[in-house]
Short mmCIF file of C-alpha atoms in Angstrom, two decimals:
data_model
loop_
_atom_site.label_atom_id
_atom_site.label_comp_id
_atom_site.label_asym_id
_atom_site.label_seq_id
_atom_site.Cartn_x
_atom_site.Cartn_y
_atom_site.Cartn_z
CA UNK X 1 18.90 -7.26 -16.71
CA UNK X 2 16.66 -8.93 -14.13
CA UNK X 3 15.19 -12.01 -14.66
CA UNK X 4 11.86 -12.47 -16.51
CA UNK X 5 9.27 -11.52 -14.17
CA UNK X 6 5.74 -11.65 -15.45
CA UNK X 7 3.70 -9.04 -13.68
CA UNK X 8 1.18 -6.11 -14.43
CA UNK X 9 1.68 -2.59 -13.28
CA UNK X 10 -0.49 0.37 -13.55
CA UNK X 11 0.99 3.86 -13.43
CA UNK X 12 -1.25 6.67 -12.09
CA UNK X 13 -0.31 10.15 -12.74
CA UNK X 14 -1.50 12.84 -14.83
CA UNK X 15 1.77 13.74 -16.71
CA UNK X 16 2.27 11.81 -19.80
CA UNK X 17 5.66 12.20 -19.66
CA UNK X 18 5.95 10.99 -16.48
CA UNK X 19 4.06 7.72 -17.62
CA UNK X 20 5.73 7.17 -20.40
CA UNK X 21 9.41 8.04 -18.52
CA UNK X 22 8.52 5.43 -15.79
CA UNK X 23 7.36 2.61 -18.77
CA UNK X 24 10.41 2.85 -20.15
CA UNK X 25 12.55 2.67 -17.26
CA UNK X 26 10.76 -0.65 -15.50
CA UNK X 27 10.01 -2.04 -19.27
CA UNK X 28 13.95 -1.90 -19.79
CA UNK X 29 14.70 -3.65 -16.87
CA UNK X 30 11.80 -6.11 -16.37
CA UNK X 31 10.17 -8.68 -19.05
CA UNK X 32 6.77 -9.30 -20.28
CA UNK X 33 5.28 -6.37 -18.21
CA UNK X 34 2.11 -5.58 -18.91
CA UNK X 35 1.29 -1.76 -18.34
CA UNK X 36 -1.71 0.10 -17.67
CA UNK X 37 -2.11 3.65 -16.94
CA UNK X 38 -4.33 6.50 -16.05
CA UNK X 39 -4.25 10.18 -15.47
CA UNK X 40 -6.82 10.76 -12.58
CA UNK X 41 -8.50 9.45 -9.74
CA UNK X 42 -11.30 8.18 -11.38
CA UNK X 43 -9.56 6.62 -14.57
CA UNK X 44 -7.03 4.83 -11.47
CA UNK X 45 -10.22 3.30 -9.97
CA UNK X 46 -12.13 2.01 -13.37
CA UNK X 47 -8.66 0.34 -14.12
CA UNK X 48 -8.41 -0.99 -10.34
CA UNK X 49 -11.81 -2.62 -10.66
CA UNK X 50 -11.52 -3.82 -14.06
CA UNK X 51 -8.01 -5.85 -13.38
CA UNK X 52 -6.11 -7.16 -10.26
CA UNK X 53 -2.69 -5.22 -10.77
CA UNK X 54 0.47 -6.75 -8.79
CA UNK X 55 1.70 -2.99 -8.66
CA UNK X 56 0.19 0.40 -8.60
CA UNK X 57 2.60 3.21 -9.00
CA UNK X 58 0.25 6.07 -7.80
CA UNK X 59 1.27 10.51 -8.39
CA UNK X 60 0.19 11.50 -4.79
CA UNK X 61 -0.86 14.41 -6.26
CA UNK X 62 -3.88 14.12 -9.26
CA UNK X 63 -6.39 16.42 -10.52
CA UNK X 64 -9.33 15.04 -9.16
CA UNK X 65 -7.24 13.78 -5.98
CA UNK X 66 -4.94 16.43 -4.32
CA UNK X 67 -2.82 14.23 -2.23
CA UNK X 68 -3.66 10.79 -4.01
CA UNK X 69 -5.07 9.66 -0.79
CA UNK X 70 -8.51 8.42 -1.66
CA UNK X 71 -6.96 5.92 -4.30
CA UNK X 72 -4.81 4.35 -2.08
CA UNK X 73 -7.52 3.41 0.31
CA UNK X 74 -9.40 2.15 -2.84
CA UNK X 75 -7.13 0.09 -3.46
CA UNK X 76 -6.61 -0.84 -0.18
CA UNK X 77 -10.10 -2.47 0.23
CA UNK X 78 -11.05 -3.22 -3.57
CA UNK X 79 -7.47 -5.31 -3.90
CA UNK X 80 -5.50 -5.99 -1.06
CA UNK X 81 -3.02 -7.96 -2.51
CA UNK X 82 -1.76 -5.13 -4.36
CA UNK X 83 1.10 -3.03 -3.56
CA UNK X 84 1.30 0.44 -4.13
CA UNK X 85 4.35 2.43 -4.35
CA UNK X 86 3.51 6.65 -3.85
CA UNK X 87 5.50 8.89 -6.08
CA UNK X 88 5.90 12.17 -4.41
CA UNK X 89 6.85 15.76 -5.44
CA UNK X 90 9.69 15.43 -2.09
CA UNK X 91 10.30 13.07 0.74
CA UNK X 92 8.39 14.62 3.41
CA UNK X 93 8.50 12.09 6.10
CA UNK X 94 4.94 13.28 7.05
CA UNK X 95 3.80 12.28 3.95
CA UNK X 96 5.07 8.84 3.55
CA UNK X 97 4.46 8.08 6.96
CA UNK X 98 0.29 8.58 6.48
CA UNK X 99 1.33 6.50 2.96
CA UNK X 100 3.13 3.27 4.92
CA UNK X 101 -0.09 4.10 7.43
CA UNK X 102 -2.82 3.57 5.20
CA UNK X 103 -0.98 0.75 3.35
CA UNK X 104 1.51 2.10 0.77
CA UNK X 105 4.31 -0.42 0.38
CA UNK X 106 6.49 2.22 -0.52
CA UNK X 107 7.36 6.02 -1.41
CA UNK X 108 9.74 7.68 -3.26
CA UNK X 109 10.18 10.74 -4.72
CA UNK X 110 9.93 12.19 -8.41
CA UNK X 111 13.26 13.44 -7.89
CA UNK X 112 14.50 10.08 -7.30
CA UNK X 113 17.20 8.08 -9.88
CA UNK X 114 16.75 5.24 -11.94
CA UNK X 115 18.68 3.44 -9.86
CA UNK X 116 16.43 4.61 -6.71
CA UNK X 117 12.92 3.92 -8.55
CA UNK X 118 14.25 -0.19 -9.52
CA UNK X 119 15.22 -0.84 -6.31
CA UNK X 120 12.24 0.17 -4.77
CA UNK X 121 10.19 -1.60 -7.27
CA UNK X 122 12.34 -4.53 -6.67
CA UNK X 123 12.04 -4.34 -2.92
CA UNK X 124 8.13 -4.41 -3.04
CA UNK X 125 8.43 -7.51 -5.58
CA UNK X 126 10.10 -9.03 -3.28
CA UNK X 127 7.30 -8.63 -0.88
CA UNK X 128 9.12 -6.15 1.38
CA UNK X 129 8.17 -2.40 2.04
CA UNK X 130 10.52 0.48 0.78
CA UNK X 131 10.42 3.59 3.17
CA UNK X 132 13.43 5.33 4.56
CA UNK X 133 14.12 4.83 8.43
CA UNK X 134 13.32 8.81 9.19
CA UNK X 135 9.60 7.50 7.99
CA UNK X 136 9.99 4.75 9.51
CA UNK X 137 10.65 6.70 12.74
CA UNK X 138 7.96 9.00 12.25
CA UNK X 139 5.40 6.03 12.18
CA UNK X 140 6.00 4.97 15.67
CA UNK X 141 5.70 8.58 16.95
CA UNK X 142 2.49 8.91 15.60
CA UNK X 143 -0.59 9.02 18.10
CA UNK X 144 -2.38 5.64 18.49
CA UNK X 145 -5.46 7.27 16.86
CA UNK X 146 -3.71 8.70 13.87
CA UNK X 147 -3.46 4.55 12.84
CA UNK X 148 -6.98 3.06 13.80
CA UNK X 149 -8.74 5.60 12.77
CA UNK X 150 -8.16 4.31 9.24
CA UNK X 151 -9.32 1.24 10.63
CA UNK X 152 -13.87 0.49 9.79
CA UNK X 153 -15.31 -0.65 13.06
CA UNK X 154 -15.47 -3.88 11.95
CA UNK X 155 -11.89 -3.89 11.26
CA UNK X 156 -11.38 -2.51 14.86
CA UNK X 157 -12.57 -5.52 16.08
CA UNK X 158 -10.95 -7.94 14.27
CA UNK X 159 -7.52 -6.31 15.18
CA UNK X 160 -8.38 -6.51 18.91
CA UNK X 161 -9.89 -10.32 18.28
CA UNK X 162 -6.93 -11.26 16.50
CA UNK X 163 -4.38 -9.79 18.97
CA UNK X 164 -6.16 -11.52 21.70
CA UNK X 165 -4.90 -14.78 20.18
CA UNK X 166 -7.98 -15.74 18.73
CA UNK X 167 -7.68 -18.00 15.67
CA UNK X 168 -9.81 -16.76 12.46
CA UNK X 169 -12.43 -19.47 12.96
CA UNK X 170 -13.31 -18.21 16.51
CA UNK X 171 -13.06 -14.56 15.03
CA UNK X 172 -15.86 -14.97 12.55
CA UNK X 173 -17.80 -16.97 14.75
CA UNK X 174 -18.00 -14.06 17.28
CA UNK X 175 -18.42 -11.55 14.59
CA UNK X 176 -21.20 -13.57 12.71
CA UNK X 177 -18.58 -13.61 9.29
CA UNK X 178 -16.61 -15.73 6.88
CA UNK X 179 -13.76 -16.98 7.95
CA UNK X 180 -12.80 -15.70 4.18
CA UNK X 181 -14.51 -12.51 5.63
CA UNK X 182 -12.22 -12.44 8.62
CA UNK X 183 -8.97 -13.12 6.45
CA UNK X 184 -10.17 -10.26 4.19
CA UNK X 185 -9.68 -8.03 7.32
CA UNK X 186 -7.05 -8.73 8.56
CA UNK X 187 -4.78 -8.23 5.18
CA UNK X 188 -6.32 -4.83 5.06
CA UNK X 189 -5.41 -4.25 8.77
CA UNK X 190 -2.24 -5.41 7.93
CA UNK X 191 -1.66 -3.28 4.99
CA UNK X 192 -3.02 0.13 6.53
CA UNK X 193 -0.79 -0.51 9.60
CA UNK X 194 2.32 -0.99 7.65
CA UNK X 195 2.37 -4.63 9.32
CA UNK X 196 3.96 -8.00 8.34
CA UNK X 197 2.50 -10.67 10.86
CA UNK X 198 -0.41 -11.12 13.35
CA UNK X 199 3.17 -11.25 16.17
CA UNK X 200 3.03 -7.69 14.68
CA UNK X 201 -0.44 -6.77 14.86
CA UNK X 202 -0.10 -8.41 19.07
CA UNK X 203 2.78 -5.91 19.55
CA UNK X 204 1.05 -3.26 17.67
CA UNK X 205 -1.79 -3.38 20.12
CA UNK X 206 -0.01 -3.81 23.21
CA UNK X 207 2.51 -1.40 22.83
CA UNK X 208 -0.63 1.00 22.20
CA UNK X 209 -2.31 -0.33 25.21
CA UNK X 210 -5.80 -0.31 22.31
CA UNK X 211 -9.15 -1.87 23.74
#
């Protein structure tokens, strides 16, 4: 038994059976979880606005949402500090590469053990992202375009800024925002690039020779 962790999770996926399987599972093995859930896209976004959820565990494939998609970048820019783990039908590595691109902090899939589905949970508790190394692999091949063009404009620039050296004061001075603006962006950049630091986000851009 782990040790009592307080923490909220909401499961997305339209099976009831898979909800209630996955509840039981993390509720065995975790304490004082509090569990939401919802069946479709737009239940999973109601329930995303309405509460800031430590973990999402979102079906990549919903009614209203074929590839589950859409709700990750929700989530992506209406809560950054959650992480999202994609549950899969298999582990194409095409697949959970555009998840770890557009900010998944893991993917398994439904085929997966008990075993597999708590240590992934644990690793993204632990603040660490849980994708094999073929996905991993695939990432890097992608085309520089395939990962800014999640990216707004304004999100563009603050990469670039940011990898420049500049520090988030000068950022949002340039830009005219925040500096709470500018911090804003760059945890989504971080998240939909599948990156840890702004040392990553400098060797993200100059290995991709971006401008």
């Amino acid at each position: 038994m782990r040790q009592a962790l307080k923490l909220s999770i909401l499961i997305v996926a339209d099976h009831l059976l898979t909800r209630l399987g996955l509840k039981q599972v993390l509720g065995h093995d975790f304490r004082d979880v509090v569990f939401g859930d919802a069946q479709t896209a737009e239940q999973a976004l109601a329930q995303i606005k309405a509460k800031p959820w430590r973990l999402v565990i979102l079906d990549a494939s919903l009614p209203d949402d074929d590839n589950g998609l859409s709700v990750l970048r929700e989530v992506r820019a209406l809560r950054p500090q959650a992480a999202v783990l994609v549950l899969a039908a298999d582990s194409d590595s095409q697949s959970a590469a555009r998840s770890l691109q557009l900010g998944a902090s893991g993917y398994i899939s439904r085929t997966s053990t008990r075993a597999d589905l708590l240590k992934a949970v644990g690793d993204i508790l632990d603040g660490k992202k849980h994708f094999s190394q073929s996905v991993r692999r695939e990432v890097r091949s992608l085309k520089p375009a395939a990962f800014h063009a999640a990216l707004s404009a304004q999100e563009y620039k603050v990469l670039l800024a940011l990898a420049a050296g500049r520090r988030i004061g000068d950022v949002a001075s340039e830009l005219n925002l925040s500096a709470k603006t500018v911090s804003t962006y760059k945890r989504r950049i971080l998240n939909k690039l599948g990156l840890a630091s702004t040392a990553d986000l400098v060797r993200f851009v100059i290995d991709r020779k971006l401008s």
